[in-house]
Short mmCIF file of C-alpha atoms and ligand atoms in Angstrom, two decimals:
data_model
loop_
_atom_site.label_atom_id
_atom_site.label_comp_id
_atom_site.label_asym_id
_atom_site.label_seq_id
_atom_site.Cartn_x
_atom_site.Cartn_y
_atom_site.Cartn_z
CA MET A 1 37.64 1.23 62.47
CA ALA A 2 34.64 2.01 60.22
CA LYS A 3 35.28 5.05 58.03
CA THR A 4 32.96 8.02 58.39
CA ALA A 5 32.24 11.26 56.55
CA GLN A 6 31.98 14.54 58.40
CA LEU A 7 29.18 16.97 57.61
CA ILE A 8 29.00 20.42 59.11
CA VAL A 9 25.51 21.98 59.28
CA ASP A 10 25.03 25.33 61.06
CA GLY A 11 28.46 24.97 62.66
CA LYS A 12 27.72 21.50 64.07
CA THR A 13 29.75 18.53 62.85
CA TYR A 14 28.02 15.23 62.17
CA GLU A 15 29.64 11.85 61.50
CA LEU A 16 27.98 9.80 58.76
CA PRO A 17 28.92 6.15 58.17
CA ILE A 18 30.72 5.26 54.93
CA ILE A 19 30.00 2.01 53.09
CA VAL A 20 32.55 0.45 50.73
CA GLY A 21 31.29 -2.08 48.16
CA THR A 22 32.93 -5.23 46.80
CA GLU A 23 34.50 -3.22 43.95
CA ASP A 24 35.58 -0.39 46.30
CA GLU A 25 32.68 1.93 45.45
CA VAL A 26 32.25 4.37 48.34
CA GLY A 27 28.89 5.59 49.61
CA ILE A 28 27.87 7.86 52.48
CA GLU A 29 24.94 6.32 54.37
CA ILE A 30 22.40 9.09 55.03
CA GLY A 31 19.58 6.95 56.46
CA GLU A 32 19.64 9.02 59.66
CA LEU A 33 20.51 12.38 58.08
CA LEU A 34 17.10 14.02 58.59
CA GLU A 35 16.79 12.71 62.15
CA LYS A 36 20.35 13.79 63.06
CA THR A 37 20.67 17.08 61.16
CA GLY A 38 17.16 18.16 60.19
CA THR A 39 18.30 18.31 56.58
CA ILE A 40 17.80 16.08 53.52
CA THR A 41 19.88 15.77 50.35
CA LEU A 42 18.63 17.01 46.98
CA ASP A 43 19.64 15.10 43.83
CA PRO A 44 17.11 15.35 40.94
CA GLY A 45 17.37 12.17 38.84
CA TYR A 46 19.30 10.51 41.70
CA LYS A 47 22.51 10.67 39.62
CA ASN A 48 24.62 10.83 42.79
CA THR A 49 22.33 8.76 45.01
CA GLY A 50 22.44 5.03 45.65
CA ALA A 51 18.96 3.54 46.15
CA THR A 52 20.10 0.13 47.36
CA LYS A 53 22.92 -2.35 47.94
CA SER A 54 22.78 -4.91 45.15
CA ALA A 55 24.75 -8.06 44.30
CA ILE A 56 23.36 -8.47 40.79
CA THR A 57 25.19 -6.19 38.33
CA PHE A 58 28.40 -4.19 38.59
CA LEU A 59 29.29 -1.51 36.11
CA ASP A 60 32.18 0.93 36.03
CA GLY A 61 31.38 3.91 33.79
CA ASP A 62 34.98 5.11 33.59
CA LYS A 63 36.53 1.76 32.72
CA GLY A 64 33.64 0.49 30.60
CA ILE A 65 33.10 -2.58 32.79
CA LEU A 66 29.79 -4.50 32.95
CA ARG A 67 29.42 -7.77 34.90
CA TYR A 68 26.39 -9.89 35.78
CA ARG A 69 26.94 -11.64 39.15
CA GLY A 70 30.70 -11.17 38.66
CA TYR A 71 30.90 -12.59 35.13
CA SER A 72 32.04 -10.14 32.40
CA ILE A 73 29.53 -9.21 29.73
CA GLU A 74 32.19 -10.10 27.14
CA GLU A 75 32.44 -13.71 28.38
CA LEU A 76 28.69 -14.13 28.79
CA ALA A 77 27.93 -12.72 25.32
CA GLU A 78 30.52 -15.04 23.76
CA LYS A 79 30.03 -18.26 25.74
CA SER A 80 26.56 -18.26 27.33
CA ASN A 81 22.97 -18.03 26.13
CA PHE A 82 20.04 -15.86 27.18
CA LEU A 83 18.21 -18.39 29.35
CA GLU A 84 21.42 -19.31 31.18
CA VAL A 85 22.14 -15.61 31.78
CA ALA A 86 18.56 -15.11 32.99
CA TYR A 87 19.06 -17.96 35.48
CA LEU A 88 22.38 -16.42 36.62
CA LEU A 89 20.88 -12.97 37.17
CA ILE A 90 17.77 -14.24 38.99
CA PHE A 91 19.27 -17.02 41.15
CA GLY A 92 22.84 -15.72 41.51
CA GLU A 93 24.84 -18.65 40.10
CA LEU A 94 25.35 -20.27 36.71
CA PRO A 95 23.02 -23.30 36.54
CA MET A 96 24.13 -26.91 36.48
CA LYS A 97 22.99 -28.79 33.38
CA ASP A 98 19.93 -30.31 35.10
CA GLN A 99 18.97 -26.95 36.63
CA LEU A 100 19.03 -25.21 33.24
CA GLU A 101 17.06 -28.03 31.65
CA LYS A 102 14.40 -27.79 34.38
CA PHE A 103 14.30 -23.97 34.07
CA SER A 104 13.93 -24.18 30.29
CA ASN A 105 11.24 -26.87 30.52
CA ASP A 106 9.35 -24.98 33.24
CA ILE A 107 9.33 -21.95 30.94
CA LYS A 108 8.11 -24.05 27.99
CA THR A 109 5.21 -25.25 30.17
CA HIS A 110 3.94 -21.68 30.47
CA THR A 111 4.47 -20.08 27.05
CA LEU A 112 0.73 -20.21 26.32
CA VAL A 113 -1.35 -17.34 27.66
CA HIS A 114 -4.97 -17.58 28.84
CA GLU A 115 -7.16 -17.38 25.75
CA ASP A 116 -9.14 -14.53 27.37
CA THR A 117 -5.99 -12.44 26.85
CA ARG A 118 -7.04 -12.37 23.20
CA LYS A 119 -10.09 -10.34 24.24
CA ILE A 120 -7.77 -7.73 25.78
CA LEU A 121 -5.60 -7.76 22.67
CA ASP A 122 -8.63 -7.38 20.40
CA GLY A 123 -9.53 -4.20 22.28
CA PHE A 124 -6.35 -2.49 20.99
CA PRO A 125 -6.64 -0.83 17.57
CA SER A 126 -3.86 -1.77 15.12
CA THR A 127 -2.54 1.77 15.56
CA SER A 128 -1.58 0.91 19.16
CA HIS A 129 2.16 1.05 19.92
CA PRO A 130 3.30 -2.48 20.85
CA MET A 131 4.84 -1.24 24.13
CA GLY A 132 1.44 -0.05 25.39
CA VAL A 133 -0.12 -3.38 24.42
CA LEU A 134 2.75 -5.27 26.09
CA ALA A 135 2.50 -3.33 29.36
CA SER A 136 -1.27 -3.83 29.49
CA MET A 137 -1.16 -7.54 28.77
CA PHE A 138 1.57 -8.03 31.37
CA CYS A 139 -0.43 -6.24 34.07
CA ALA A 140 -3.54 -8.19 33.06
CA GLN A 141 -1.77 -11.35 34.28
CA THR A 142 -2.75 -10.25 37.80
CA ALA A 143 -6.31 -11.05 36.74
CA PHE A 144 -5.45 -14.54 35.50
CA TYR A 145 -3.12 -15.27 38.43
CA PRO A 146 -4.66 -13.44 41.41
CA GLU A 147 -2.46 -15.47 43.76
CA SER A 148 0.41 -13.27 42.51
CA LEU A 149 -1.15 -10.40 44.47
CA ASP A 150 -0.24 -12.09 47.77
CA PRO A 151 2.54 -9.89 49.24
CA ASN A 152 3.77 -12.83 51.32
CA ARG A 153 3.78 -15.39 48.53
CA SER A 154 5.86 -18.54 49.07
CA ALA A 155 9.22 -19.02 47.33
CA GLU A 156 7.56 -21.66 45.14
CA GLY A 157 4.82 -19.21 44.23
CA VAL A 158 7.36 -16.51 43.36
CA TYR A 159 9.28 -19.02 41.20
CA LEU A 160 6.08 -19.83 39.32
CA SER A 161 5.47 -16.09 38.66
CA ILE A 162 9.07 -15.73 37.46
CA VAL A 163 8.75 -18.64 35.06
CA ARG A 164 5.37 -17.40 33.81
CA SER A 165 6.82 -13.91 33.21
CA LEU A 166 9.77 -15.22 31.19
CA ALA A 167 7.55 -17.68 29.32
CA LYS A 168 4.83 -15.25 28.33
CA MET A 169 6.86 -12.14 27.50
CA PRO A 170 7.81 -13.39 23.99
CA THR A 171 4.22 -14.47 23.37
CA PHE A 172 2.87 -11.07 24.41
CA ALA A 173 5.59 -9.33 22.38
CA ALA A 174 4.81 -11.30 19.21
CA TRP A 175 1.07 -10.79 19.73
CA SER A 176 1.52 -7.02 20.15
CA TYR A 177 3.28 -6.99 16.76
CA LYS A 178 0.63 -9.12 15.06
CA ASN A 179 -2.03 -6.78 16.45
CA ALA A 180 -0.20 -3.80 14.89
CA MET A 181 -0.03 -5.65 11.55
CA GLY A 182 -3.68 -6.70 11.69
CA HIS A 183 -2.52 -10.30 11.33
CA PRO A 184 -3.75 -13.37 13.24
CA VAL A 185 -1.58 -14.27 16.24
CA ASN A 186 0.62 -17.38 16.35
CA TYR A 187 0.95 -19.77 19.25
CA PRO A 188 4.33 -20.77 20.75
CA ASP A 189 6.10 -23.79 19.21
CA ASN A 190 7.73 -25.36 22.25
CA ARG A 191 9.93 -27.60 20.10
CA LEU A 192 12.08 -24.50 19.51
CA ASP A 193 14.53 -22.62 21.73
CA TYR A 194 13.59 -19.33 23.38
CA CYS A 195 14.61 -16.95 20.58
CA SER A 196 13.53 -19.20 17.70
CA ARG A 197 10.14 -19.69 19.36
CA PHE A 198 9.71 -15.92 19.52
CA LEU A 199 10.84 -15.31 15.92
CA LYS A 200 8.44 -17.95 14.62
CA MET A 201 5.52 -16.36 16.52
CA LEU A 202 6.60 -12.94 15.21
CA TYR A 203 7.02 -13.80 11.54
CA SER A 204 4.87 -16.86 10.76
CA LEU A 205 1.99 -16.17 8.42
CA PRO A 206 -1.03 -18.44 7.87
CA ALA A 207 -0.54 -21.39 5.50
CA GLU A 208 3.23 -21.09 5.36
CA GLU A 209 5.93 -23.02 7.23
CA TYR A 210 8.28 -20.36 8.64
CA GLU A 211 11.87 -21.54 9.02
CA VAL A 212 13.89 -19.65 11.67
CA ASP A 213 17.33 -18.58 10.40
CA PRO A 214 19.81 -19.75 13.07
CA VAL A 215 21.98 -16.71 12.31
CA VAL A 216 19.08 -14.42 13.19
CA ALA A 217 18.18 -16.43 16.30
CA GLY A 218 21.82 -16.42 17.43
CA ALA A 219 22.15 -12.65 16.95
CA LEU A 220 18.93 -12.08 18.88
CA ASP A 221 20.11 -14.31 21.73
CA LYS A 222 23.32 -12.25 22.01
CA LEU A 223 21.36 -8.97 21.90
CA LEU A 224 19.07 -10.15 24.71
CA ILE A 225 22.10 -11.08 26.85
CA LEU A 226 23.54 -7.59 26.35
CA HIS A 227 20.27 -5.99 27.50
CA ALA A 228 19.53 -8.34 30.40
CA ASP A 229 20.41 -5.97 33.26
CA HIS A 230 22.08 -2.64 33.87
CA GLU A 231 21.93 -1.98 37.64
CA GLN A 232 19.63 0.88 38.73
CA ASN A 233 18.57 2.33 35.36
CA CYS A 234 15.25 4.14 35.00
CA SER A 235 13.04 1.12 34.28
CA THR A 236 14.71 -1.13 36.87
CA SER A 237 14.39 1.58 39.52
CA THR A 238 10.71 1.82 38.54
CA VAL A 239 10.25 -1.93 38.99
CA ARG A 240 11.91 -1.70 42.41
CA MET A 241 9.83 1.32 43.41
CA VAL A 242 6.52 -0.29 42.44
CA GLY A 243 7.58 -3.62 43.94
CA SER A 244 8.59 -1.90 47.18
CA SER A 245 4.88 -1.28 47.89
CA LYS A 246 4.46 -5.11 47.77
CA ALA A 247 2.74 -4.87 44.40
CA SER A 248 2.75 -8.07 42.34
CA ILE A 249 5.61 -8.98 40.03
CA TYR A 250 3.33 -8.53 37.00
CA SER A 251 2.29 -4.96 37.88
CA SER A 252 5.88 -4.11 38.83
CA ILE A 253 7.17 -5.36 35.47
CA SER A 254 4.32 -3.61 33.64
CA ALA A 255 5.52 -0.35 35.25
CA GLY A 256 9.06 -1.14 34.10
CA ILE A 257 7.83 -1.66 30.54
CA ASN A 258 6.19 1.75 30.63
CA ALA A 259 9.35 3.42 31.95
CA LEU A 260 11.46 1.69 29.27
CA TRP A 261 9.11 3.02 26.57
CA GLY A 262 10.36 6.58 26.99
CA PRO A 263 12.61 7.91 24.15
CA LEU A 264 15.30 8.83 26.68
CA HIS A 265 15.52 5.20 27.83
CA GLY A 266 14.58 2.08 25.89
CA GLY A 267 12.91 4.09 23.16
CA ALA A 268 16.34 5.43 22.12
CA ASN A 269 16.97 2.52 19.71
CA GLN A 270 13.74 3.40 17.90
CA GLU A 271 14.80 7.08 17.80
CA VAL A 272 18.14 6.07 16.19
CA ILE A 273 16.46 4.50 13.18
CA LEU A 274 13.93 7.35 12.89
CA MET A 275 16.91 9.76 12.84
CA LEU A 276 18.69 7.68 10.17
CA GLU A 277 15.53 7.57 8.05
CA GLN A 278 15.20 11.35 8.41
CA ILE A 279 18.79 11.79 7.15
CA LYS A 280 18.12 9.40 4.25
CA LYS A 281 14.90 11.22 3.32
CA ASP A 282 16.86 14.49 3.36
CA GLY A 283 19.31 13.10 0.78
CA GLY A 284 21.73 11.15 3.00
CA ASP A 285 24.26 13.96 3.48
CA THR A 286 25.79 12.79 6.77
CA GLU A 287 28.31 15.66 6.84
CA LYS A 288 25.39 18.15 6.86
CA TRP A 289 23.73 16.37 9.79
CA ILE A 290 27.00 15.97 11.67
CA ASN A 291 27.44 19.74 11.42
CA ARG A 292 23.87 20.25 12.61
CA ALA A 293 24.61 18.08 15.62
CA LYS A 294 27.62 20.33 16.37
CA ASP A 295 25.49 23.47 16.12
CA LYS A 296 23.88 23.86 19.55
CA ASN A 297 21.26 26.21 18.01
CA SER A 298 20.08 23.59 15.53
CA GLY A 299 18.05 21.67 18.12
CA PHE A 300 19.29 18.46 16.47
CA ARG A 301 20.95 15.79 18.60
CA LEU A 302 22.53 12.58 17.33
CA MET A 303 20.56 9.73 18.88
CA GLY A 304 22.48 6.63 19.92
CA PHE A 305 25.68 8.41 20.92
CA GLY A 306 27.12 8.81 24.42
CA HIS A 307 25.78 7.42 27.70
CA ARG A 308 24.77 8.76 31.12
CA VAL A 309 26.98 6.27 32.95
CA TYR A 310 29.74 5.16 30.56
CA LYS A 311 32.30 7.94 30.20
CA ASN A 312 34.53 6.42 27.52
CA PHE A 313 32.65 3.60 25.80
CA ASP A 314 29.67 1.32 26.36
CA PRO A 315 31.12 -2.22 26.61
CA ARG A 316 27.91 -3.61 25.15
CA ALA A 317 28.32 -1.40 22.09
CA LYS A 318 31.75 -2.89 21.33
CA ILE A 319 30.27 -6.41 21.40
CA ILE A 320 27.15 -5.47 19.49
CA LYS A 321 29.16 -3.59 16.81
CA LYS A 322 30.97 -6.80 15.92
CA ALA A 323 27.66 -8.68 15.87
CA ALA A 324 26.19 -5.97 13.61
CA ASP A 325 29.11 -6.28 11.19
CA ASP A 326 28.79 -10.10 11.18
CA ILE A 327 25.03 -10.04 10.66
CA LEU A 328 25.11 -7.48 7.86
CA LYS A 329 27.73 -9.59 6.07
CA LYS A 330 25.97 -12.95 6.70
CA LEU A 331 22.56 -11.66 5.65
CA GLY A 332 24.06 -9.65 2.78
CA VAL A 333 21.99 -6.67 3.83
CA ASN A 334 22.34 -3.62 1.57
CA ASP A 335 20.29 -0.89 3.19
CA PRO A 336 21.00 2.82 2.56
CA VAL A 337 19.89 3.62 6.12
CA LEU A 338 22.48 1.23 7.48
CA GLU A 339 25.12 2.76 5.19
CA ILE A 340 24.29 6.17 6.67
CA ALA A 341 24.69 4.66 10.14
CA MET A 342 28.14 3.34 9.26
CA LYS A 343 29.18 6.80 7.96
CA LEU A 344 27.94 8.48 11.16
CA GLU A 345 29.80 5.92 13.24
CA GLU A 346 33.02 6.51 11.24
CA VAL A 347 32.85 10.27 11.79
CA ALA A 348 31.87 10.03 15.48
CA LEU A 349 34.82 7.72 16.21
CA ARG A 350 37.40 10.11 14.65
CA ASP A 351 35.95 13.63 14.95
CA PRO A 352 37.48 15.56 17.91
CA TYR A 353 34.11 17.20 18.60
CA PHE A 354 32.54 13.82 19.41
CA ILE A 355 35.66 12.37 21.02
CA GLU A 356 36.04 15.32 23.42
CA ARG A 357 32.35 15.03 24.38
CA LYS A 358 32.50 11.22 24.71
CA LEU A 359 29.80 10.94 22.04
CA TYR A 360 30.66 7.43 20.88
CA PRO A 361 28.06 5.02 19.43
CA ASN A 362 26.21 3.28 22.29
CA VAL A 363 24.23 0.05 22.60
CA ASP A 364 21.08 1.70 21.22
CA PHE A 365 22.90 2.82 18.04
CA TYR A 366 23.94 -0.69 17.08
CA SER A 367 20.91 -2.58 18.40
CA GLY A 368 18.67 -0.47 16.15
CA ILE A 369 20.91 -1.36 13.18
CA ILE A 370 20.77 -5.09 13.95
CA TYR A 371 17.04 -5.16 14.57
CA ARG A 372 16.52 -3.41 11.24
CA ALA A 373 18.84 -5.87 9.50
CA LEU A 374 16.88 -8.74 11.12
CA GLY A 375 13.72 -7.27 9.61
CA ILE A 376 12.24 -6.32 12.97
CA PRO A 377 9.91 -3.31 12.59
CA VAL A 378 11.03 -0.11 14.29
CA ASP A 379 7.99 0.01 16.61
CA MET A 380 9.15 -3.35 17.99
CA PHE A 381 12.70 -2.22 18.86
CA THR A 382 11.85 -1.21 22.42
CA VAL A 383 9.78 -4.36 22.83
CA MET A 384 12.97 -6.31 22.03
CA PHE A 385 14.75 -4.30 24.71
CA ALA A 386 11.96 -5.28 27.17
CA ILE A 387 12.34 -8.98 26.33
CA GLY A 388 16.05 -8.67 27.07
CA ARG A 389 15.68 -6.61 30.26
CA LEU A 390 13.03 -8.86 31.81
CA PRO A 391 15.49 -11.13 33.71
CA GLY A 392 17.14 -8.04 35.20
CA TRP A 393 13.82 -6.60 36.29
CA ILE A 394 12.88 -9.94 37.86
CA ALA A 395 16.27 -10.33 39.60
CA GLN A 396 16.15 -6.81 41.05
CA TRP A 397 12.49 -7.18 42.16
CA LYS A 398 13.34 -10.53 43.82
CA GLU A 399 16.47 -9.14 45.53
CA MET A 400 14.56 -6.16 46.90
CA ARG A 401 11.83 -8.43 48.30
CA GLU A 402 14.30 -10.95 49.77
CA ASN A 403 16.24 -8.12 51.43
CA LYS A 404 12.97 -6.82 52.90
CA GLU A 405 13.74 -3.31 51.65
CA PRO A 406 11.35 -0.55 52.79
CA ILE A 407 8.75 1.11 50.58
CA GLY A 408 10.31 3.80 48.41
CA ARG A 409 9.37 7.27 49.61
CA PRO A 410 11.78 10.07 48.52
CA ARG A 411 11.50 13.50 50.14
CA GLN A 412 11.49 16.97 48.50
CA ILE A 413 12.43 20.60 49.05
CA TYR A 414 9.19 22.63 48.83
CA VAL A 415 9.56 25.85 46.81
CA GLY A 416 5.89 26.76 46.41
CA GLN A 417 3.63 29.41 48.02
CA LYS A 418 3.78 30.05 51.75
CA LEU A 419 0.52 29.87 53.80
CA ARG A 420 -2.21 32.09 52.32
CA LYS A 421 -5.95 32.59 52.94
CA PHE A 422 -8.61 31.17 50.60
CA THR A 423 -10.74 33.78 48.86
CA THR A 424 -14.11 33.04 47.29
CA ILE A 425 -14.39 33.49 43.53
CA GLU A 426 -16.46 36.64 43.98
CA LYS A 427 -13.60 38.30 45.83
CA ARG A 428 -10.65 37.25 43.57
C1 LIG B 1 20.18 0.61 30.10
O1 LIG B 1 20.79 -0.39 29.67
O2 LIG B 1 19.26 0.56 30.92
C2 LIG B 1 20.54 1.92 29.48
O3 LIG B 1 21.89 1.92 29.08
C3 LIG B 1 20.23 3.12 30.37
C4 LIG B 1 20.94 3.20 31.70
O4 LIG B 1 21.65 2.28 32.13
O5 LIG B 1 20.74 4.26 32.33
#
């Protein structure tokens, strides 16, 4: 017998179907609520509202669980690599050796971007934030691949768009950085693996042979795995919403890049380092800033602590913290900003004020520290997040399209003026 929920509106009882997910999550299906009861639900930010049924990522905020297609983030971060995880998220299963080789080679085939993209890049002043450049260049791919606009594109055509997206994202990301530096762009060296290829495009300078440090490439690969998907977060929900109108994958991802840019979402890792630099500039007195964070009238909030979904700890943060410790040791990085970060972390993990409020260091706190230790400029931190989240955006866009989900169209409760007569300006 299917379980139902009872809702009483104006004395009348309605039965609403209940759905139970694979991990026993319970949802009340309200698809017919308006038709049956004449009422809608109201949930600003959709914090209590499921937008879809998805088989891609499972997370449990209370237990600190994160799994991609059933595999734990801990196992994937330790044993897999970013391209294999991208394949898993997008196609649903870990690839066989030949499948991964084909996927990797298909991506290598498309790492170059149309040379006319340089004209778009040249239009951006070096003061442009790389995220704005990245979003624009991604959407511009609809111009170079107009077939991607076909809402009924074949599976082969969708695969080609997927491979092109994964192939060109690192190139666009590196170019957006070179544009900000006023340096000439580099072209992808397909002899290298995904992360090394990106790092070489990012850091190579004319007339010098840049050698990628395998420690740096390995740390980046792990970071990208940890960021690859996170169920219906703001940017992924944006990709789904835009894609639900049958917009192309490139414009849907461009919208996701813009949503990720916000300081409350992907921009948080950039805000962490800006906060640490502010504390350093002020003399590095972490106790003073900890006390400011506790003073609700100070207007100061510690960035990189706590999480909307995880109530006890962010499982990614635990993994990334170890990677941060390893990297700082291996690279022998002595950076006063990073020392301030370690002091803040130490206090937050033992101070009752932070423990009671579940303000533990999250993935953005540590990713900012690692990116800084890897020498990645702060304006590029959110771009790194976008490179990592791309497979998740693609997987969610593909799932929505394959499930033939309807166009997103939330309702509202109107609280504005009632009907009133127009008056001409002379009579106002
Ligand atoms: C993410 O990974 O997207 C962030 O943790 C934000 C979120 O999940 O809401």
